[in-house]
Every structure is written in structure tokens, then in C-alpha cells.
Short mmCIF file of C-alpha atoms and ligand atoms in Angstrom, two decimals:
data_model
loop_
_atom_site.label_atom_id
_atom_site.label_comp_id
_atom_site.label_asym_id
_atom_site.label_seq_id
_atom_site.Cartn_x
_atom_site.Cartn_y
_atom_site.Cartn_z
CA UNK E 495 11.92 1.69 21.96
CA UNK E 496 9.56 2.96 24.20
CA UNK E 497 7.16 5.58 23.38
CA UNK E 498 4.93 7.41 26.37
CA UNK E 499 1.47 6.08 26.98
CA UNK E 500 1.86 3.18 24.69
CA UNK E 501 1.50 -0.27 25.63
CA UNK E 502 3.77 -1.66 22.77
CA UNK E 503 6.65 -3.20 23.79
CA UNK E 504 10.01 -4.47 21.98
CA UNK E 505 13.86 -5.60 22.27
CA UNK E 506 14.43 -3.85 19.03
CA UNK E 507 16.66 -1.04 19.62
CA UNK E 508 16.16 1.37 16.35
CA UNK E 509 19.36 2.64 17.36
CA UNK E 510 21.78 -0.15 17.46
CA UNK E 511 24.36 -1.22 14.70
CA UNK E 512 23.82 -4.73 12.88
CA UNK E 513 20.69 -6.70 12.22
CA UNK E 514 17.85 -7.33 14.56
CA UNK E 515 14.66 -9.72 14.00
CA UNK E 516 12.14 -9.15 16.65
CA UNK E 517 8.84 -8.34 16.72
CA UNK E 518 6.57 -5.64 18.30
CA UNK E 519 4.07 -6.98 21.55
CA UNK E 520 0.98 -5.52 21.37
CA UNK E 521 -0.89 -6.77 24.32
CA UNK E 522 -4.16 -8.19 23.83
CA UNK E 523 -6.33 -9.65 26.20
CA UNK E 524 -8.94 -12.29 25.11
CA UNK E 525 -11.45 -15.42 26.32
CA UNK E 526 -8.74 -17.75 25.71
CA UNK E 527 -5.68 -15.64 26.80
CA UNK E 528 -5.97 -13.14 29.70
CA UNK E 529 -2.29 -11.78 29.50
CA UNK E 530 -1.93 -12.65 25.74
CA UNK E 531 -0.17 -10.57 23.23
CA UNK E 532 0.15 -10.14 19.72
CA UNK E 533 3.46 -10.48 17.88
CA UNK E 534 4.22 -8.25 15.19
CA UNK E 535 7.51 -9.26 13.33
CA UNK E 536 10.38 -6.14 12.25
CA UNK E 537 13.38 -6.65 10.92
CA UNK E 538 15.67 -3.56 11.87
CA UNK E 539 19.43 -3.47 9.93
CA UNK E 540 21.62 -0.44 10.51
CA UNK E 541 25.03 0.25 9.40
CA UNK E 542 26.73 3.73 9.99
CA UNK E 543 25.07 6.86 8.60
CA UNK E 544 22.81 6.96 5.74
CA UNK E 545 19.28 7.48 4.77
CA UNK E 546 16.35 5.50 6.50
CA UNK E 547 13.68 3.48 5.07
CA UNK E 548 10.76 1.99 6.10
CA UNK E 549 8.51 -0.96 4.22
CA UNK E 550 5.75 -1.91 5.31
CA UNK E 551 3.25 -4.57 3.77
CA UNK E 552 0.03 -6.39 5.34
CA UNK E 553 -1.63 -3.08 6.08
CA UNK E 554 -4.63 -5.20 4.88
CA UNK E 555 -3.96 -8.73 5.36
CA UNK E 556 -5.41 -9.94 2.29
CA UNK E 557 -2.74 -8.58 -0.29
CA UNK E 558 0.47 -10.80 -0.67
CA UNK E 559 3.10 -9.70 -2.62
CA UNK E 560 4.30 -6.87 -0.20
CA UNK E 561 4.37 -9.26 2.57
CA UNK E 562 6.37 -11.87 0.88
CA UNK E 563 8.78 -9.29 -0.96
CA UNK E 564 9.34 -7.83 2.62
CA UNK E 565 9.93 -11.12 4.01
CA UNK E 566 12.22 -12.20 1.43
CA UNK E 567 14.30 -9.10 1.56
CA UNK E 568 14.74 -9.32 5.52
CA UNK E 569 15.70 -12.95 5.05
CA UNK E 570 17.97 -11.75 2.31
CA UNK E 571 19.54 -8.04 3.73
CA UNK E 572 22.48 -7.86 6.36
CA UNK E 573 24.37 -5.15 8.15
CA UNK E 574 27.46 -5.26 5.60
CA UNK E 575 25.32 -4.53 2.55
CA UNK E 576 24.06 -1.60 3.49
CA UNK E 577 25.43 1.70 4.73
CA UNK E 578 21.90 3.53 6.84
CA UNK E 579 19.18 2.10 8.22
CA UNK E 580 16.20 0.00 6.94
CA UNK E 581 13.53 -1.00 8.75
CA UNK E 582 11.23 -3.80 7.67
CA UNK E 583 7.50 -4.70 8.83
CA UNK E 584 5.63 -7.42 6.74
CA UNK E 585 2.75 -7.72 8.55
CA UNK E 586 2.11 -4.48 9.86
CA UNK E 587 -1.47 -6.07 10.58
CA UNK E 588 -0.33 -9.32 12.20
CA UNK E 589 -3.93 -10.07 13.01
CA UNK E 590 -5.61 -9.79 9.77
CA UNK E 591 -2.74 -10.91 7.41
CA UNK E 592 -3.18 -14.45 9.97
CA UNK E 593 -6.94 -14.16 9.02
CA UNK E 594 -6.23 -13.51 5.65
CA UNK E 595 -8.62 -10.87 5.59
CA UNK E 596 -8.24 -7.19 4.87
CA UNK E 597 -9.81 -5.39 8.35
CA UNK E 598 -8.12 -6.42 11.69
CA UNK E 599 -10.39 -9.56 13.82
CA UNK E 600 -9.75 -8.50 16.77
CA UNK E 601 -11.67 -4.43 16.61
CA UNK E 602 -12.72 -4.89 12.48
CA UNK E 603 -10.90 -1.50 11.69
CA UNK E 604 -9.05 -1.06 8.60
CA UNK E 605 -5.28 -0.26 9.48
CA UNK E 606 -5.11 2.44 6.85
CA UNK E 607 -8.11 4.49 8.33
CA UNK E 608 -6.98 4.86 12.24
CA UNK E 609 -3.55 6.96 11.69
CA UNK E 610 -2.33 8.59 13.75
CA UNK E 611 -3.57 6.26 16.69
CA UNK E 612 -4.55 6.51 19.70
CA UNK E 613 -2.53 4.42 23.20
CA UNK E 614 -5.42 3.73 24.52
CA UNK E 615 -7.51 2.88 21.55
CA UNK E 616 -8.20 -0.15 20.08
CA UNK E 617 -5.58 -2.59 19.23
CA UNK E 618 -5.20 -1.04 15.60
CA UNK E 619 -5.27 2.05 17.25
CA UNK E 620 -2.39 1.32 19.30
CA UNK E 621 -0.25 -0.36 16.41
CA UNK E 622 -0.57 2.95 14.57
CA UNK E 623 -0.03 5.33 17.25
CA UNK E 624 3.56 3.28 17.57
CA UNK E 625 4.53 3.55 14.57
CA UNK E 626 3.23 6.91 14.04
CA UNK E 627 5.76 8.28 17.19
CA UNK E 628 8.50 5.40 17.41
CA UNK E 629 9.13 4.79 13.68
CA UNK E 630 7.70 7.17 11.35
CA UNK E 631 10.13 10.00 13.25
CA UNK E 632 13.09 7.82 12.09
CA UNK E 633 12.43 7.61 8.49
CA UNK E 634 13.57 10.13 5.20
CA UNK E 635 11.20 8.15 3.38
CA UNK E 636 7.92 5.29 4.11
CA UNK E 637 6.89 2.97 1.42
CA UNK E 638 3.83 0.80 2.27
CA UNK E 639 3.12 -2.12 -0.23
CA UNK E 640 -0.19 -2.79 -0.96
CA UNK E 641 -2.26 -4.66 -3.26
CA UNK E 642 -6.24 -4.84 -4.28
CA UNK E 643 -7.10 -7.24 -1.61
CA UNK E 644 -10.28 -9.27 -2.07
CA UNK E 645 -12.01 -6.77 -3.54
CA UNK E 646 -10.31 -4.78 -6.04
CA UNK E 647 -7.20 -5.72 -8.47
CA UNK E 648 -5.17 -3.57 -10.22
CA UNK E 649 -2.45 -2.79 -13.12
CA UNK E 650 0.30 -2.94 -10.68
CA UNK E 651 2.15 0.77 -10.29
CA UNK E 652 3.42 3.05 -7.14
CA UNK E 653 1.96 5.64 -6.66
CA UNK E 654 1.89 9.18 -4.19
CA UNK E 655 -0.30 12.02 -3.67
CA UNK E 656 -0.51 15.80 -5.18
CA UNK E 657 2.32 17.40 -3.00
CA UNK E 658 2.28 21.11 -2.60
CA UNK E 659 5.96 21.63 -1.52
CA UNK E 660 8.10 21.83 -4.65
CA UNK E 661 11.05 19.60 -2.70
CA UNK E 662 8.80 16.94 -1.38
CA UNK E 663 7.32 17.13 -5.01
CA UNK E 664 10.53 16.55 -6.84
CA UNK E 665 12.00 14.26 -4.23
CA UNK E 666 8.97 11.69 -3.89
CA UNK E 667 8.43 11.80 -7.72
CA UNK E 668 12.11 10.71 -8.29
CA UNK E 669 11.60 7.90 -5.83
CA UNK E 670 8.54 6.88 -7.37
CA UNK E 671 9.96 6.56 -10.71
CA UNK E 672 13.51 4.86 -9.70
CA UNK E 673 10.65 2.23 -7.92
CA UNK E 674 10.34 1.03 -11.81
CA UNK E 675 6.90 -0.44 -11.70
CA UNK E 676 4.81 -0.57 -15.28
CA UNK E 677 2.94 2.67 -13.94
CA UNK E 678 4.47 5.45 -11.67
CA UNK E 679 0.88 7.03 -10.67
CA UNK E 680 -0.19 10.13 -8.84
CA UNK E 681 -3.04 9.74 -7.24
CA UNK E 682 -6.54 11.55 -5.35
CA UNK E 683 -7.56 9.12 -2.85
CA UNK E 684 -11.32 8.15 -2.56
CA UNK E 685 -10.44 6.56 1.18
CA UNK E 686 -11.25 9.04 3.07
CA UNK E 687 -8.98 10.32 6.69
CA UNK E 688 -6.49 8.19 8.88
CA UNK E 689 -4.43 7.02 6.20
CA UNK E 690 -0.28 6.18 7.09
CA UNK E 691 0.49 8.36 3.97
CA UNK E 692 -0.58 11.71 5.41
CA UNK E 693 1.13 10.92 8.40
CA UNK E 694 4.55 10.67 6.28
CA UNK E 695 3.57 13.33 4.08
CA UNK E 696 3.03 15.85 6.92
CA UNK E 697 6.40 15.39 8.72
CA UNK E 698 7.93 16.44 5.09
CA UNK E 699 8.76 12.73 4.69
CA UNK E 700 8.82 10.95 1.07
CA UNK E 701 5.58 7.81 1.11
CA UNK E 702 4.78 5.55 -2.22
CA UNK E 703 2.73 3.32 -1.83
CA UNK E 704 2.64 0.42 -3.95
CA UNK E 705 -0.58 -1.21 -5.43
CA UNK E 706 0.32 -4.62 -7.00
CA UNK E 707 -1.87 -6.94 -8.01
CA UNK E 708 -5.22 -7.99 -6.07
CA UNK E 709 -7.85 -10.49 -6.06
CA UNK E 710 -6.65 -12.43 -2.71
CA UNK E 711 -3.91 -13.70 -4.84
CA UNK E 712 -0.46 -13.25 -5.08
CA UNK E 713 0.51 -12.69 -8.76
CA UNK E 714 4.30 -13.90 -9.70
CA UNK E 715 4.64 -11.00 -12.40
CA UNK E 716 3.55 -8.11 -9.86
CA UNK E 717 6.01 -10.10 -6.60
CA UNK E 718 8.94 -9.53 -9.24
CA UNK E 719 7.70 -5.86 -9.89
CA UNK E 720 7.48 -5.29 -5.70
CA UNK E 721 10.72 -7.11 -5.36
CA UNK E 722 12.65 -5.34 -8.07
CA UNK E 723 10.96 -1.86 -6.55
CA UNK E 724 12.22 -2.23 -3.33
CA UNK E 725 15.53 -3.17 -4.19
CA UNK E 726 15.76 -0.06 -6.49
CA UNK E 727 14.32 2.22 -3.33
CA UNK E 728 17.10 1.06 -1.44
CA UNK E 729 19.68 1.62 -4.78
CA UNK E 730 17.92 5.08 -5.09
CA UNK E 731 18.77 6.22 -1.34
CA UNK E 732 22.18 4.88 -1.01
CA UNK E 733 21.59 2.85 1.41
CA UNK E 734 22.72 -0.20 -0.92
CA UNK E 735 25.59 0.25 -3.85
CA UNK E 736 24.60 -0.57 -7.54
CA UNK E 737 22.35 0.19 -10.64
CA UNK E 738 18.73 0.59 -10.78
CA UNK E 739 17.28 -2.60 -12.54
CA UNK E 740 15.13 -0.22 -14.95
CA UNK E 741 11.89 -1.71 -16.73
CA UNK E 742 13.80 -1.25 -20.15
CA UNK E 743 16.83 -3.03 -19.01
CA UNK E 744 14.58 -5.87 -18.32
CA UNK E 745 13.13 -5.72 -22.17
CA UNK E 746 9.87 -4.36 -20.82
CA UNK E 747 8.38 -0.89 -21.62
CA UNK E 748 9.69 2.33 -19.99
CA UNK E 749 7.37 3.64 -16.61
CA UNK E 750 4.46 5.44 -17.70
CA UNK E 751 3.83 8.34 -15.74
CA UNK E 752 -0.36 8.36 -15.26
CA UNK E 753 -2.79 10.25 -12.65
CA UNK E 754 -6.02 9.45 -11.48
CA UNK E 755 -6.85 13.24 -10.91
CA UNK E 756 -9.99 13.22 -9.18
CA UNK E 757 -13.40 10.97 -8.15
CA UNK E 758 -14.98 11.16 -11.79
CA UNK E 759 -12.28 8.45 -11.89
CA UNK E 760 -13.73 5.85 -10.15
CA UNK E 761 -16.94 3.83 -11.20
CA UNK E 762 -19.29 2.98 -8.31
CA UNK E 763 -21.96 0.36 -8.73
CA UNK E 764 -25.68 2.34 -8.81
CA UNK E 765 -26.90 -1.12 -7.86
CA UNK E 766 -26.27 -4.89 -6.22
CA UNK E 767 -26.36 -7.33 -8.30
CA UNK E 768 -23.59 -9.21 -10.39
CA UNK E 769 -21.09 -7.15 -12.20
CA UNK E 770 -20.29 -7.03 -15.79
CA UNK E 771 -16.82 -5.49 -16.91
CA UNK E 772 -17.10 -4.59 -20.77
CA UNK E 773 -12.99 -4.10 -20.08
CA UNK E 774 -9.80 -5.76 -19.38
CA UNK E 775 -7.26 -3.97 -17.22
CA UNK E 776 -5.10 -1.60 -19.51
CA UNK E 777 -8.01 -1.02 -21.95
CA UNK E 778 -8.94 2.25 -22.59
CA UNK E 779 -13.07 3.53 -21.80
CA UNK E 780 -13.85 6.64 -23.88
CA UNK E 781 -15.90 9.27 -21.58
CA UNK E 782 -19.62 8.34 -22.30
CA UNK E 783 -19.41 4.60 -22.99
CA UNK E 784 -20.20 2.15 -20.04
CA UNK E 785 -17.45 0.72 -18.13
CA UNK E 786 -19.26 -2.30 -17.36
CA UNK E 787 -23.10 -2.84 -16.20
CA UNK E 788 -24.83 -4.45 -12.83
CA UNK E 789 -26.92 -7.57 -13.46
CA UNK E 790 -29.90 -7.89 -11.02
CA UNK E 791 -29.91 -11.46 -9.51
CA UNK E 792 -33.71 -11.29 -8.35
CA UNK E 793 -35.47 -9.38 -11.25
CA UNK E 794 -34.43 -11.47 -14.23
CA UNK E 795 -36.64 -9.94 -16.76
CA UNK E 796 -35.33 -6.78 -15.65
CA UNK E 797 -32.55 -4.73 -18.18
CA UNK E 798 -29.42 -4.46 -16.09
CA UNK E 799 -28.07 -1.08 -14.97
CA UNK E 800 -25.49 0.59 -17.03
CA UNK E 801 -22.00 2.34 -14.73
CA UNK E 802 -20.97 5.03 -18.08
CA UNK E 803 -17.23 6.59 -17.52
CA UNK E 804 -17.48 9.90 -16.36
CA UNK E 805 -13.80 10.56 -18.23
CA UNK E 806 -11.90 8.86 -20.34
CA UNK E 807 -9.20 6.53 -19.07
CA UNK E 808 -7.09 3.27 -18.84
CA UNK E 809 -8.80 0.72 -16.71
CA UNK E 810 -6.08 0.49 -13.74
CA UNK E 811 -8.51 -0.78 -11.13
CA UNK E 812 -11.33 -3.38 -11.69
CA UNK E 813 -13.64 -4.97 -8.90
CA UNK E 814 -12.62 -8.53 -8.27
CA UNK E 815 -16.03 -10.36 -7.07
CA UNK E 816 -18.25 -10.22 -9.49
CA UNK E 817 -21.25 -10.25 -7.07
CA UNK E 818 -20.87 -6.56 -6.52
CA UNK E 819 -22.99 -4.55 -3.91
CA UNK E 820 -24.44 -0.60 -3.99
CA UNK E 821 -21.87 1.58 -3.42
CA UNK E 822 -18.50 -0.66 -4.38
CA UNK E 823 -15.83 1.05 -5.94
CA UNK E 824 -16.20 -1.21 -10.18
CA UNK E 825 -13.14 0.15 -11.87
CA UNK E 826 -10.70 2.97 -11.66
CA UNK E 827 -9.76 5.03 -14.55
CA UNK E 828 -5.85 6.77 -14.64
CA UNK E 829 -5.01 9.22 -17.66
CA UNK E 830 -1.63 9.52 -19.10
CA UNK E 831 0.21 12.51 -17.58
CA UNK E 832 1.74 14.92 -20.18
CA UNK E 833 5.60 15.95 -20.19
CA1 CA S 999 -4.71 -2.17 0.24
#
């Protein structure tokens, strides 16, 4: 589908019955290819009238398990299993998930910070602007997997934002907990504008997003938990028949519904140095105590630097690296929600 001012181009049409594998061609001109292009892979299966879906995974390209899940279900999914539309993009950041890094190498912007887009942008730019006005209009309901990257890992959960419409509210939280992940989490981002979510959440739409695991790995337990969620999305919407696979089916403990209400919630390093978590993920910090504390790798005789919790809390997030600079987001708190 074409979409004005946009150089994308694809044989995918959205519209058309059955399965298609193709790919979205970004052009991109460079030293060693002057009418080069870059080849984004979507898997598009339709059948009849139904609800649409879209997953998308490699936002950043150094988290695996959405990527792989993604892949394995458009290996997996065909036109006769399912009665709608889903609409599959592993690598919605061909580029970096090739690098293996979490910012695009070809303009260093983060995918998740340049929605909506801009045609004539750079090429993350133009990526999101397409799927901003050729996809995102298709869709009852977006859910991007992510996990903590390099950087960051976490207690895997899915997660959404404070909603103010009461059916939006009611609709996205009953998708987020049919998802089935350890934690069903409602979140206040710390990221800042340009994110895919407020794109989705503006046009009424439903968006989880998924945070799985992290650490540049790809944890087994936390692909099963992304695997599992997306098959019970796609249970949840009708678009295939069967039973949710529910966490207690499975012998595990029920979803816990938890919120990381606001930016008291997240530790940031005072300092650079190395970083010391006094935690585990899934322990609790009391308000007061220190989450963890910043060695200083040039002033040995000096007493490292304390991070205390601001609020109480379950450690969900915890910085991967231990050499940690200023500024770097240490661990994430989330508090059980009530009722
Ligand atoms: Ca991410």
C-alpha cells in the first residue's frame, strides 16, 4: 500500500485474502549502494472479517524474544486458522536488530522516540511515518514486544498506560490480562515523546507493550511467556478459536496486576562509576533503604554513593552493565495494584 509522500514501497496488499510474506523497501542510499534499499520483513494473513492485530518486535534491535516469537508465529500462522487479519513485523528496525544494537546505524535514532514520522525525514523517520498512516489505521489493537535491551532487564510483564476513556480503559486492561505474563503492569513512562504507543492510544486503538527479559539476551522462560502472550492476544480477539493458556493452567502463579505510578519509581545513578544492586529482581526495597550504590572506579579510597528508594516497591527493572554512567535509569520499582 501506498501512502502519499512516502518513499516506502511494498507488494503487500493489506487488503487481500490469504497469507503474504514480503517485506517493506525503505530506500536508502549509501557509499557502497547508491540505489540501495532496506528490507523490512511483514507477514500479512487475512481471512474474512474479524478483528486486526498488529505485532511488532525489534523496535530496538537488541531485545530478542519478540523478534523470534514473531518470527515463529509467521512461520507457524496461515489463512485457514484464523478468521480477521494479523499483521506481523519482527524487525520493525531492520537496521539495528542486523546490528544488534538498540538505536538504528544508519541516523542513530531510537525507533520508539520519532512517532509519528516524518516522509522526508530520516530513515527511522520514514519507517514510522508508514506505519503510523498505512498500518496503524488498520488495526483494533497494536502490541509491540519489547525487552530491556543492553541496558536494562526486567521481570518480564505487559504492560499499557493510564487511559482516560473508560472503554479504552476496560478494553486494553482485558487484553493485557488475557496476554498472561507473570505481571500485567500499568505504567508512567520516563521516555519521554514519539513513542508508537501514543500513536495507538490516540486513534482509540488498544497498545501493550511487552517487556520481557533484557540484558542482550534472549531468555527461554520469558520467549515462552511472549509466545504464549501472543497466542492468547490472538485467542482473546477471535481472530483464532480456543482457550486462553492461563498462567495457573500452566502450574504457575495467577497475573499480578502492579503499577509503576510515577518517576519516584525509577532509581537514577547520582554518579559513574560501577553499580552495586543490594537486590534481585522480584525483591522488595522498603522506601528509605538504598536500592543499590555507585562504586567510583578512579577514587578508590573514596565511600561509594548510595541511590535510596524514593517508595517502596518490587524490583521489576534492574540496570544490566554494571559499569553504570550519571544519569542511567539503576532499577525500577512497581507496587501491587489493589482490587
Ligand atoms: Ca525496548
Amino acid at each position: 500500500m501506498a501512502v502519499e509522500d512516502s518513499p516506502i514501497t511494498t507488494t503487500i496488499d493489506f487488503e487481500k485474502e490469504g497469507k503474504q510474506d514480503s517485506y517493506l523497501r525503505v530506500p536508502h542510499s549509501h557509499n557502497t549502494s547508491a540505489w540501495g534499499s532496506i528490507f523490512i520483513p511483514v507477514t500479512v494473513i487475512k481471512n474474512g472479517q474479524g478483528k486486526t492485530v498488529l505485532f511488532t518486535g525489534g523496535v530496538h534491535g537488541d531485545e530478542y524474544e519478540g523478534p523470534v516469537a514473531l518470527m515463529k508465529l509467521a512461520r507457524e500462522l496461515n489463512a485457514n486458522d484464523i478468521r480477521g487479519r494479523v499483521i506481523i513485523i519482527p524487525g520493525l528496525n531492520q537496521p539495528a536488530l542486523l546490528a544488534g544494537q538498540r538505536l538504528s546505524p544508519v541516523d542513530s535514532k531510537d525507533m520508539n522516540r520519532v512517532f509519528p514520522g516524518d516522509p522526508r525525514g530520516t530513515l527511522s523517520q520514514v519507517i514510522a511515518h508508514y506505519v503510523r498512516h498505512a498500518i496503524l489505521p488498520l488495526c483494533d489493537a497494536v502490541v509491540d514486544l519489547h525487552s530491556g535491551g543492553y541496558s536494562l532487564n526486567f521481570l518480564p510483564y505487559i504492560s499499557m498506560h493510564y487511559l482516560e476513556d473508560p472503554e479504552q480503559l476496560q478494553a486494553t486492561l482485558a487484553a493485557m490480562e488475557a496476554f498472561q505474563a507473570p505481571v500485567s503492569m500499568i505504567i508512567q513512562e520516563i521516555g519521554g515523546q514519539g513513542l508508537i504507543d501514543y500513536e495507538v492510544e490516540n486513534m482509540g486503538k488498544i497498545f501493550l507493550c511487552a517487556e520481557m527479559a533484557g540484558g542482550g539476551m534472549l531468555s527461554p522462560r520469558a520467549l515462552k511467556i511472549a509466545q504464549t502472550g501472543v497466542r492468547n492476544l490472538l485467542v482473546h480477539f477471535e481472530i483464532i478459536e480456543g482457550e486462553l493458556v492461563t498462567r495457573e493452567g500452566q502450574g504457575l502463579p495467577a497475573p499480578r496486576r502492579m503499577e509503576i505510578p510515577g518517576l519516584d519509581y525509577y532509581c537514577i545513578a547520582p554518579a559513574a562509576g560501577i553499580y552495586e544492586s543490594f537486590f534481585e529482581l522480584g525483591e522488595w526495597v522498603e522506601a528509605g533503604q538504598s536500592a543499590g550504590q555507585i562504586h567510583f572506579l578512579t577514587e578508590l579510597h573514596r565511600e561509594p554513593v548510595p541511590i535510596i528508594a524514593r517508595r517502596s516497591g518490587q524490583v521489576i527493572t534492574l540496570r544490566a552493565p554494571g559499569r553504570t554512567e550519571t544519569g542511567d535509569c539503576v532499577a525500577v520499582l512497581g507496587r501491587e495494584v489493589e482490587g
